[in-house]
GROMACS .gro file of C-alpha atoms in nm:
model
  444
    1UNK     CA    1   0.690   1.591   1.242
    2UNK     CA    2   0.938   1.638   1.519
    3UNK     CA    3   0.934   1.545   1.871
    4UNK     CA    4   0.885   1.919   1.938
    5UNK     CA    5   0.540   2.065   1.958
    6UNK     CA    6   0.486   2.242   1.643
    7UNK     CA    7   0.193   2.481   1.683
    8UNK     CA    8   0.225   2.680   1.355
    9UNK     CA    9   0.386   2.662   1.012
   10UNK     CA   10   0.515   2.317   0.972
   11UNK     CA   11   0.418   1.941   1.011
   12UNK     CA   12   0.623   1.714   0.809
   13UNK     CA   13   0.459   1.400   0.696
   14UNK     CA   14   0.676   1.184   0.966
   15UNK     CA   15   0.555   0.815   0.927
   16UNK     CA   16   0.836   0.638   1.111
   17UNK     CA   17   1.097   0.620   1.387
   18UNK     CA   18   1.457   0.662   1.351
   19UNK     CA   19   1.582   0.507   1.026
   20UNK     CA   20   1.950   0.389   0.982
   21UNK     CA   21   2.035   0.448   0.605
   22UNK     CA   22   2.320   0.291   0.437
   23UNK     CA   23   2.611   0.511   0.302
   24UNK     CA   24   2.479   0.434  -0.039
   25UNK     CA   25   2.105   0.515   0.014
   26UNK     CA   26   2.015   0.774  -0.259
   27UNK     CA   27   1.706   0.891  -0.430
   28UNK     CA   28   1.710   0.905  -0.811
   29UNK     CA   29   1.455   0.958  -1.067
   30UNK     CA   30   1.305   0.662  -1.234
   31UNK     CA   31   1.473   0.538  -1.546
   32UNK     CA   32   1.169   0.340  -1.656
   33UNK     CA   33   1.009   0.580  -1.889
   34UNK     CA   34   0.694   0.461  -2.080
   35UNK     CA   35   0.759   0.430  -2.478
   36UNK     CA   36   0.529   0.519  -2.713
   37UNK     CA   37   0.363   0.208  -2.877
   38UNK     CA   38   0.225   0.126  -3.243
   39UNK     CA   39  -0.113   0.260  -3.329
   40UNK     CA   40  -0.415   0.150  -3.156
   41UNK     CA   41  -0.535  -0.091  -3.456
   42UNK     CA   42  -0.200  -0.290  -3.476
   43UNK     CA   43  -0.097  -0.575  -3.274
   44UNK     CA   44   0.212  -0.434  -3.132
   45UNK     CA   45   0.454  -0.610  -2.915
   46UNK     CA   46   0.403  -0.514  -2.526
   47UNK     CA   47   0.531  -0.192  -2.443
   48UNK     CA   48   0.750  -0.109  -2.148
   49UNK     CA   49   0.567   0.079  -1.862
   50UNK     CA   50   0.600   0.216  -1.522
   51UNK     CA   51   0.403   0.053  -1.273
   52UNK     CA   52   0.161   0.358  -1.246
   53UNK     CA   53   0.111   0.375  -1.605
   54UNK     CA   54   0.050   0.011  -1.615
   55UNK     CA   55  -0.235   0.040  -1.344
   56UNK     CA   56  -0.389   0.326  -1.572
   57UNK     CA   57  -0.362   0.084  -1.867
   58UNK     CA   58  -0.538  -0.201  -1.687
   59UNK     CA   59  -0.810   0.027  -1.562
   60UNK     CA   60  -0.897   0.110  -1.921
   61UNK     CA   61  -0.880  -0.216  -2.055
   62UNK     CA   62  -1.069  -0.357  -1.791
   63UNK     CA   63  -1.383  -0.127  -1.914
   64UNK     CA   64  -1.306  -0.239  -2.286
   65UNK     CA   65  -1.298  -0.581  -2.233
   66UNK     CA   66  -1.591  -0.630  -2.022
   67UNK     CA   67  -1.663  -1.016  -1.909
   68UNK     CA   68  -1.370  -1.117  -2.093
   69UNK     CA   69  -1.130  -0.934  -1.849
   70UNK     CA   70  -1.010  -1.164  -1.583
   71UNK     CA   71  -0.766  -0.941  -1.395
   72UNK     CA   72  -0.417  -0.802  -1.473
   73UNK     CA   73  -0.038  -0.785  -1.315
   74UNK     CA   74   0.271  -0.598  -1.356
   75UNK     CA   75   0.579  -0.794  -1.457
   76UNK     CA   76   0.831  -0.569  -1.282
   77UNK     CA   77   1.126  -0.755  -1.436
   78UNK     CA   78   0.996  -0.694  -1.798
   79UNK     CA   79   0.834  -0.371  -1.712
   80UNK     CA   80   0.510  -0.480  -1.888
   81UNK     CA   81   0.127  -0.523  -1.801
   82UNK     CA   82  -0.012  -0.867  -1.824
   83UNK     CA   83  -0.382  -0.904  -1.894
   84UNK     CA   84  -0.582  -1.201  -1.819
   85UNK     CA   85  -0.838  -1.251  -2.097
   86UNK     CA   86  -1.092  -1.549  -2.060
   87UNK     CA   87  -0.988  -1.809  -2.323
   88UNK     CA   88  -1.163  -1.813  -2.673
   89UNK     CA   89  -1.209  -1.438  -2.653
   90UNK     CA   90  -0.969  -1.382  -2.954
   91UNK     CA   91  -1.105  -1.033  -3.061
   92UNK     CA   92  -1.063  -0.915  -2.691
   93UNK     CA   93  -0.692  -1.050  -2.682
   94UNK     CA   94  -0.636  -0.865  -2.986
   95UNK     CA   95  -0.741  -0.531  -2.831
   96UNK     CA   96  -0.522  -0.585  -2.561
   97UNK     CA   97  -0.215  -0.651  -2.773
   98UNK     CA   98  -0.296  -0.322  -2.969
   99UNK     CA   99  -0.319  -0.134  -2.634
  100UNK     CA  100   0.051  -0.248  -2.584
  101UNK     CA  101  -0.015  -0.502  -2.301
  102UNK     CA  102   0.064  -0.895  -2.288
  103UNK     CA  103  -0.194  -1.118  -2.325
  104UNK     CA  104  -0.241  -1.424  -2.116
  105UNK     CA  105  -0.551  -1.659  -2.185
  106UNK     CA  106  -0.712  -1.799  -1.834
  107UNK     CA  107  -1.014  -2.045  -1.759
  108UNK     CA  108  -1.154  -1.840  -1.465
  109UNK     CA  109  -1.362  -1.535  -1.512
  110UNK     CA  110  -1.365  -1.245  -1.306
  111UNK     CA  111  -1.717  -1.328  -1.214
  112UNK     CA  112  -1.636  -1.679  -1.118
  113UNK     CA  113  -1.371  -1.580  -0.891
  114UNK     CA  114  -1.590  -1.288  -0.724
  115UNK     CA  115  -1.847  -1.570  -0.668
  116UNK     CA  116  -1.604  -1.819  -0.524
  117UNK     CA  117  -1.505  -1.512  -0.272
  118UNK     CA  118  -1.854  -1.477  -0.193
  119UNK     CA  119  -1.869  -1.836  -0.094
  120UNK     CA  120  -1.586  -1.783   0.124
  121UNK     CA  121  -1.769  -1.487   0.285
  122UNK     CA  122  -2.083  -1.684   0.365
  123UNK     CA  123  -1.926  -2.017   0.452
  124UNK     CA  124  -1.555  -1.937   0.577
  125UNK     CA  125  -1.544  -1.602   0.777
  126UNK     CA  126  -1.319  -1.721   1.044
  127UNK     CA  127  -1.114  -1.486   1.247
  128UNK     CA  128  -0.743  -1.525   1.123
  129UNK     CA  129  -0.851  -1.594   0.737
  130UNK     CA  130  -0.798  -1.388   0.452
  131UNK     CA  131  -0.853  -1.395   0.077
  132UNK     CA  132  -0.785  -1.210  -0.237
  133UNK     CA  133  -0.785  -1.279  -0.604
  134UNK     CA  134  -0.421  -1.344  -0.757
  135UNK     CA  135  -0.431  -1.254  -1.135
  136UNK     CA  136  -0.102  -1.432  -1.185
  137UNK     CA  137  -0.247  -1.777  -1.083
  138UNK     CA  138  -0.594  -1.687  -1.208
  139UNK     CA  139  -0.708  -1.840  -0.860
  140UNK     CA  140  -0.851  -1.685  -0.500
  141UNK     CA  141  -0.528  -1.710  -0.259
  142UNK     CA  142  -0.708  -1.822   0.074
  143UNK     CA  143  -0.464  -1.780   0.382
  144UNK     CA  144  -0.530  -1.898   0.742
  145UNK     CA  145  -0.299  -1.796   1.040
  146UNK     CA  146  -0.185  -1.990   1.319
  147UNK     CA  147  -0.493  -1.975   1.505
  148UNK     CA  148  -0.706  -2.131   1.254
  149UNK     CA  149  -0.695  -2.529   1.386
  150UNK     CA  150  -0.924  -2.788   1.436
  151UNK     CA  151  -1.296  -2.752   1.323
  152UNK     CA  152  -1.204  -2.428   1.182
  153UNK     CA  153  -0.938  -2.531   0.967
  154UNK     CA  154  -1.148  -2.841   0.885
  155UNK     CA  155  -1.440  -2.564   0.772
  156UNK     CA  156  -1.207  -2.374   0.582
  157UNK     CA  157  -1.062  -2.647   0.390
  158UNK     CA  158  -1.353  -2.791   0.288
  159UNK     CA  159  -1.512  -2.468   0.184
  160UNK     CA  160  -1.202  -2.383  -0.067
  161UNK     CA  161  -1.231  -2.771  -0.172
  162UNK     CA  162  -1.605  -2.711  -0.270
  163UNK     CA  163  -1.481  -2.409  -0.509
  164UNK     CA  164  -1.264  -2.669  -0.701
  165UNK     CA  165  -0.905  -2.728  -0.751
  166UNK     CA  166  -0.866  -2.480  -1.033
  167UNK     CA  167  -1.064  -2.184  -0.832
  168UNK     CA  168  -0.870  -2.140  -0.518
  169UNK     CA  169  -0.534  -2.219  -0.323
  170UNK     CA  170  -0.517  -2.260   0.046
  171UNK     CA  171  -0.180  -2.132   0.263
  172UNK     CA  172  -0.088  -2.161   0.610
  173UNK     CA  173   0.094  -1.854   0.779
  174UNK     CA  174   0.320  -1.907   1.088
  175UNK     CA  175   0.182  -1.571   1.238
  176UNK     CA  176  -0.156  -1.438   1.355
  177UNK     CA  177  -0.332  -1.172   1.171
  178UNK     CA  178  -0.376  -0.877   1.380
  179UNK     CA  179  -0.383  -0.496   1.315
  180UNK     CA  180  -0.042  -0.320   1.389
  181UNK     CA  181  -0.158  -0.081   1.673
  182UNK     CA  182   0.099  -0.080   1.968
  183UNK     CA  183  -0.035  -0.007   2.307
  184UNK     CA  184   0.199   0.101   2.615
  185UNK     CA  185   0.514   0.171   2.427
  186UNK     CA  186   0.453   0.540   2.334
  187UNK     CA  187   0.161   0.776   2.397
  188UNK     CA  188  -0.008   0.862   2.099
  189UNK     CA  189  -0.344   0.852   2.143
  190UNK     CA  190  -0.491   0.670   2.469
  191UNK     CA  191  -0.164   0.507   2.535
  192UNK     CA  192  -0.147   0.336   2.178
  193UNK     CA  193   0.124   0.428   1.909
  194UNK     CA  194   0.049   0.423   1.546
  195UNK     CA  195   0.200   0.583   1.229
  196UNK     CA  196   0.092   0.901   1.014
  197UNK     CA  197   0.004   0.797   0.680
  198UNK     CA  198  -0.008   1.099   0.424
  199UNK     CA  199  -0.080   1.483   0.494
  200UNK     CA  200  -0.391   1.574   0.300
  201UNK     CA  201  -0.634   1.866   0.259
  202UNK     CA  202  -0.970   1.833   0.389
  203UNK     CA  203  -1.285   1.936   0.230
  204UNK     CA  204  -1.296   2.239   0.371
  205UNK     CA  205  -0.954   2.332   0.296
  206UNK     CA  206  -0.794   2.284   0.642
  207UNK     CA  207  -0.495   2.077   0.686
  208UNK     CA  208  -0.523   1.691   0.787
  209UNK     CA  209  -0.362   1.359   0.768
  210UNK     CA  210  -0.483   1.002   0.703
  211UNK     CA  211  -0.399   0.717   0.898
  212UNK     CA  212  -0.541   0.362   0.997
  213UNK     CA  213  -0.897   0.361   1.135
  214UNK     CA  214  -0.850   0.096   1.399
  215UNK     CA  215  -0.592   0.339   1.557
  216UNK     CA  216  -0.869   0.595   1.608
  217UNK     CA  217  -1.046   0.340   1.873
  218UNK     CA  218  -0.739   0.459   2.105
  219UNK     CA  219  -0.894   0.803   2.125
  220UNK     CA  220  -0.996   1.121   1.953
  221UNK     CA  221  -0.693   1.352   2.085
  222UNK     CA  222  -0.356   1.273   1.868
  223UNK     CA  223  -0.012   1.388   1.995
  224UNK     CA  224   0.307   1.388   1.800
  225UNK     CA  225   0.543   1.318   2.112
  226UNK     CA  226   0.549   1.088   2.446
  227UNK     CA  227   0.284   1.245   2.682
  228UNK     CA  228   0.270   1.572   2.470
  229UNK     CA  229  -0.020   1.776   2.413
  230UNK     CA  230  -0.273   1.691   2.164
  231UNK     CA  231  -0.194   1.848   1.811
  232UNK     CA  232  -0.461   1.685   1.613
  233UNK     CA  233  -0.821   1.529   1.645
  234UNK     CA  234  -1.003   1.244   1.468
  235UNK     CA  235  -1.268   1.370   1.228
  236UNK     CA  236  -1.373   1.036   1.063
  237UNK     CA  237  -1.265   0.686   1.085
  238UNK     CA  238  -1.382   0.352   0.974
  239UNK     CA  239  -1.291   0.013   1.118
  240UNK     CA  240  -1.392  -0.260   1.063
  241UNK     CA  241  -1.621  -0.285   0.761
  242UNK     CA  242  -1.522  -0.166   0.394
  243UNK     CA  243  -1.218  -0.036   0.493
  244UNK     CA  244  -0.963   0.079   0.762
  245UNK     CA  245  -0.909   0.433   0.735
  246UNK     CA  246  -0.909   0.776   0.937
  247UNK     CA  247  -0.918   1.139   0.870
  248UNK     CA  248  -0.738   1.355   1.157
  249UNK     CA  249  -0.731   1.720   1.144
  250UNK     CA  250  -0.474   1.935   1.269
  251UNK     CA  251  -0.586   2.149   1.545
  252UNK     CA  252  -0.387   2.448   1.437
  253UNK     CA  253  -0.524   2.580   1.084
  254UNK     CA  254  -0.212   2.757   0.988
  255UNK     CA  255  -0.012   2.401   1.001
  256UNK     CA  256   0.159   2.338   0.676
  257UNK     CA  257   0.163   1.981   0.618
  258UNK     CA  258   0.372   1.886   0.300
  259UNK     CA  259   0.292   1.606   0.059
  260UNK     CA  260   0.610   1.378   0.122
  261UNK     CA  261   0.744   1.111   0.292
  262UNK     CA  262   1.027   1.133   0.529
  263UNK     CA  263   1.241   0.817   0.485
  264UNK     CA  264   1.525   0.931   0.705
  265UNK     CA  265   1.767   1.214   0.613
  266UNK     CA  266   1.575   1.290   0.275
  267UNK     CA  267   1.204   1.288   0.162
  268UNK     CA  268   1.005   1.150  -0.114
  269UNK     CA  269   0.771   1.414  -0.247
  270UNK     CA  270   0.415   1.252  -0.306
  271UNK     CA  271   0.270   1.371  -0.622
  272UNK     CA  272  -0.071   1.197  -0.601
  273UNK     CA  273  -0.276   0.891  -0.497
  274UNK     CA  274  -0.292   0.574  -0.738
  275UNK     CA  275  -0.411   0.228  -0.759
  276UNK     CA  276  -0.223  -0.064  -0.672
  277UNK     CA  277  -0.103  -0.320  -0.921
  278UNK     CA  278  -0.043  -0.695  -0.858
  279UNK     CA  279   0.348  -0.732  -0.910
  280UNK     CA  280   0.414  -0.342  -0.839
  281UNK     CA  281   0.720  -0.270  -0.637
  282UNK     CA  282   0.608  -0.051  -0.326
  283UNK     CA  283   0.782   0.085  -0.009
  284UNK     CA  284   0.624   0.131   0.352
  285UNK     CA  285   0.738   0.378   0.644
  286UNK     CA  286   0.632   0.292   0.987
  287UNK     CA  287   0.707   0.413   1.322
  288UNK     CA  288   0.846   0.052   1.460
  289UNK     CA  289   1.063  -0.083   1.154
  290UNK     CA  290   1.113   0.225   0.949
  291UNK     CA  291   1.133   0.149   0.587
  292UNK     CA  292   1.053  -0.189   0.412
  293UNK     CA  293   1.000  -0.280   0.081
  294UNK     CA  294   0.833  -0.567  -0.127
  295UNK     CA  295   0.540  -0.637  -0.400
  296UNK     CA  296   0.174  -0.621  -0.415
  297UNK     CA  297   0.015  -0.968  -0.416
  298UNK     CA  298  -0.340  -0.920  -0.449
  299UNK     CA  299  -0.626  -0.644  -0.453
  300UNK     CA  300  -0.963  -0.600  -0.298
  301UNK     CA  301  -0.844  -0.861  -0.031
  302UNK     CA  302  -1.092  -0.961   0.282
  303UNK     CA  303  -0.952  -0.992   0.604
  304UNK     CA  304  -1.083  -1.139   0.926
  305UNK     CA  305  -0.919  -0.986   1.203
  306UNK     CA  306  -1.036  -1.038   1.573
  307UNK     CA  307  -1.217  -0.737   1.579
  308UNK     CA  308  -1.408  -0.788   1.253
  309UNK     CA  309  -1.404  -0.853   0.894
  310UNK     CA  310  -1.221  -0.565   0.669
  311UNK     CA  311  -1.266  -0.574   0.329
  312UNK     CA  312  -1.124  -0.376   0.004
  313UNK     CA  313  -0.738  -0.393   0.105
  314UNK     CA  314  -0.428  -0.454  -0.079
  315UNK     CA  315  -0.253  -0.777   0.013
  316UNK     CA  316   0.150  -0.764  -0.011
  317UNK     CA  317   0.450  -0.921   0.128
  318UNK     CA  318   0.596  -0.594   0.293
  319UNK     CA  319   0.656  -0.662   0.656
  320UNK     CA  320   0.525  -0.461   0.927
  321UNK     CA  321   0.505  -0.478   1.301
  322UNK     CA  322   0.283  -0.318   1.569
  323UNK     CA  323   0.309   0.061   1.579
  324UNK     CA  324   0.356   0.057   1.202
  325UNK     CA  325  -0.043   0.090   1.168
  326UNK     CA  326  -0.128   0.368   0.943
  327UNK     CA  327   0.199   0.439   0.787
  328UNK     CA  328   0.241   0.505   0.438
  329UNK     CA  329   0.295   0.248   0.139
  330UNK     CA  330   0.405   0.430  -0.178
  331UNK     CA  331   0.614   0.399  -0.503
  332UNK     CA  332   0.929   0.533  -0.613
  333UNK     CA  333   0.779   0.758  -0.830
  334UNK     CA  334   0.614   0.913  -0.527
  335UNK     CA  335   0.265   0.790  -0.592
  336UNK     CA  336   0.061   0.733  -0.258
  337UNK     CA  337  -0.076   0.365  -0.266
  338UNK     CA  338  -0.202   0.290   0.083
  339UNK     CA  339  -0.219   0.287   0.467
  340UNK     CA  340  -0.096  -0.005   0.669
  341UNK     CA  341  -0.375  -0.217   0.828
  342UNK     CA  342  -0.234  -0.544   0.951
  343UNK     CA  343  -0.131  -0.885   0.891
  344UNK     CA  344   0.080  -1.164   1.021
  345UNK     CA  345   0.448  -1.202   1.071
  346UNK     CA  346   0.727  -0.952   1.152
  347UNK     CA  347   1.034  -0.789   0.985
  348UNK     CA  348   1.231  -1.093   1.096
  349UNK     CA  349   1.039  -1.399   0.950
  350UNK     CA  350   0.809  -1.191   0.693
  351UNK     CA  351   0.450  -1.259   0.657
  352UNK     CA  352   0.124  -1.130   0.480
  353UNK     CA  353   0.026  -0.766   0.515
  354UNK     CA  354  -0.276  -0.573   0.420
  355UNK     CA  355  -0.296  -0.202   0.322
  356UNK     CA  356  -0.597   0.048   0.296
  357UNK     CA  357  -0.596   0.178  -0.056
  358UNK     CA  358  -0.546   0.573  -0.037
  359UNK     CA  359  -0.791   0.632  -0.329
  360UNK     CA  360  -1.080   0.465  -0.149
  361UNK     CA  361  -1.005   0.670   0.182
  362UNK     CA  362  -0.957   0.976   0.002
  363UNK     CA  363  -1.304   0.947  -0.169
  364UNK     CA  364  -1.482   0.848   0.151
  365UNK     CA  365  -1.334   1.143   0.351
  366UNK     CA  366  -1.348   1.393   0.060
  367UNK     CA  367  -0.997   1.492   0.103
  368UNK     CA  368  -0.698   1.550  -0.135
  369UNK     CA  369  -0.352   1.486  -0.104
  370UNK     CA  370  -0.114   1.767   0.058
  371UNK     CA  371  -0.246   2.108  -0.047
  372UNK     CA  372  -0.449   2.009  -0.348
  373UNK     CA  373  -0.215   2.139  -0.593
  374UNK     CA  374   0.002   1.844  -0.674
  375UNK     CA  375  -0.234   1.583  -0.523
  376UNK     CA  376  -0.503   1.385  -0.705
  377UNK     CA  377  -0.821   1.277  -0.591
  378UNK     CA  378  -0.937   0.928  -0.555
  379UNK     CA  379  -0.920   0.761  -0.916
  380UNK     CA  380  -0.657   0.952  -1.066
  381UNK     CA  381  -0.388   0.687  -1.015
  382UNK     CA  382  -0.128   0.666  -1.273
  383UNK     CA  383  -0.053   0.990  -1.406
  384UNK     CA  384   0.274   1.191  -1.336
  385UNK     CA  385   0.455   0.867  -1.273
  386UNK     CA  386   0.750   0.998  -1.502
  387UNK     CA  387   0.778   1.368  -1.378
  388UNK     CA  388   1.108   1.320  -1.188
  389UNK     CA  389   1.390   1.556  -1.140
  390UNK     CA  390   1.723   1.471  -1.221
  391UNK     CA  391   1.902   1.545  -0.909
  392UNK     CA  392   2.061   1.274  -0.716
  393UNK     CA  393   2.072   1.328  -0.335
  394UNK     CA  394   2.295   1.112  -0.084
  395UNK     CA  395   2.145   1.062   0.232
  396UNK     CA  396   2.284   1.257   0.493
  397UNK     CA  397   2.100   1.248   0.807
  398UNK     CA  398   2.013   0.953   1.027
  399UNK     CA  399   1.689   1.082   1.196
  400UNK     CA  400   1.355   1.071   1.042
  401UNK     CA  401   1.039   1.234   1.126
  402UNK     CA  402   0.851   1.017   1.396
  403UNK     CA  403   0.520   1.194   1.404
  404UNK     CA  404   0.239   0.965   1.487
  405UNK     CA  405   0.463   0.704   1.622
  406UNK     CA  406   0.749   0.874   1.793
  407UNK     CA  407   0.992   0.639   1.963
  408UNK     CA  408   1.003   0.592   2.335
  409UNK     CA  409   1.356   0.698   2.339
  410UNK     CA  410   1.251   1.086   2.246
  411UNK     CA  411   1.513   1.111   1.983
  412UNK     CA  412   1.447   1.448   1.788
  413UNK     CA  413   1.355   1.414   1.410
  414UNK     CA  414   1.376   1.686   1.166
  415UNK     CA  415   1.060   1.789   1.019
  416UNK     CA  416   1.218   1.943   0.697
  417UNK     CA  417   1.490   1.799   0.495
  418UNK     CA  418   1.747   1.990   0.335
  419UNK     CA  419   1.817   1.926  -0.026
  420UNK     CA  420   1.544   1.676  -0.101
  421UNK     CA  421   1.430   1.878  -0.396
  422UNK     CA  422   1.258   1.760  -0.716
  423UNK     CA  423   1.015   1.465  -0.756
  424UNK     CA  424   1.267   1.184  -0.664
  425UNK     CA  425   1.235   0.820  -0.691
  426UNK     CA  426   1.365   0.522  -0.491
  427UNK     CA  427   1.672   0.393  -0.683
  428UNK     CA  428   1.649   0.005  -0.763
  429UNK     CA  429   1.930  -0.200  -0.670
  430UNK     CA  430   1.979  -0.582  -0.685
  431UNK     CA  431   2.200  -0.666  -0.414
  432UNK     CA  432   1.999  -0.560  -0.113
  433UNK     CA  433   1.934  -0.925   0.039
  434UNK     CA  434   1.562  -0.908   0.205
  435UNK     CA  435   1.510  -0.542   0.049
  436UNK     CA  436   1.542  -0.683  -0.307
  437UNK     CA  437   1.484  -0.352  -0.531
  438UNK     CA  438   1.538  -0.084  -0.268
  439UNK     CA  439   1.828   0.175  -0.287
  440UNK     CA  440   1.707   0.240   0.079
  441UNK     CA  441   1.788   0.031   0.361
  442UNK     CA  442   1.502  -0.111   0.575
  443UNK     CA  443   1.562  -0.120   0.936
  444UNK     CA  444   1.443  -0.460   1.024
   0.00000   0.00000   0.00000
């Protein structure tokens, strides 16, 4: 989406402001294809998997293992799925190995961890706190921001201690948990600036997009430029509560809303929605900070914002700042993962950031990704992760579609990117500093 009014035909998934890309920033197909494992009845060595395929396998194994299942996570270096099995469940461990995943025996069952989270909810729902199950430690990770002090800290600390040393860990964040809406620096809705997440098709076939639910509090009419005429209207929104998402319909039913993320000079086609996996590498686009990357740290996270409690979020270490709210979280394979909700810190010092799962939002609002041809409804995560084109594209432009979060400077942003053909991924590199695995340069 450009700064110019687009009454008909085109509305790109502009999810960020201007993004400066390095000369070597390119999009490439992922090279980590799944390999066929041994027959199901043989305890084979762990298979090499893409994150999307690992997520799908984890979902299947969770149903198979029942009470013996204690979470799973993706080992990005080894490209393997690691599945936690409650200690003593040897038969279940064999099933995991036969399916091609690595087994780790743990002490805490998922039921025990969920019960611990329930205790935190009833005894320590304090603004500035969050918690999520971390399968890598088989514990609940509890985080408190800088506002949790004095009696509030004592209350939180004693609640965590009551769960037992082997059940939860408590850490302090230097920042403050907040939603990432930004007021005053650009008009998007009611003087607030957010970011568009993913273009979708509403249940009645009309074009729409997803963004953060807390952004909808700024107003119903949304514009794609500072002081511009509205181009879309809020249809459904949820915040706080069981999510942070909004469905916003384009006012012009002839608007074409391609299923892609504009990362500056090129686009990443979004092929479908998928569930997040702990350990998975993800990328975020936003109207303030552009492109950033990191890893998924936890699922089904609870965050106690000043405005209220939000549950069911994805916890990551991807940075974000005010104005990035609603922006897209996606993978190098073109899988839509989440919508930026909030967190602490910034893109200078880092921090914890939380995202609304796209699958949950799609299911709640009855929408599908893009035009419904290549997109998937909620629950179909993982498929199509290997359908990548072989073309290599060099980053040419310095402008990204700014859409919901146009920068106050008023730069034009391309609604269409030339030469971005195929289902491209984001190349992994090992020498990017803070953007450890990204072939695209985040603007911090």
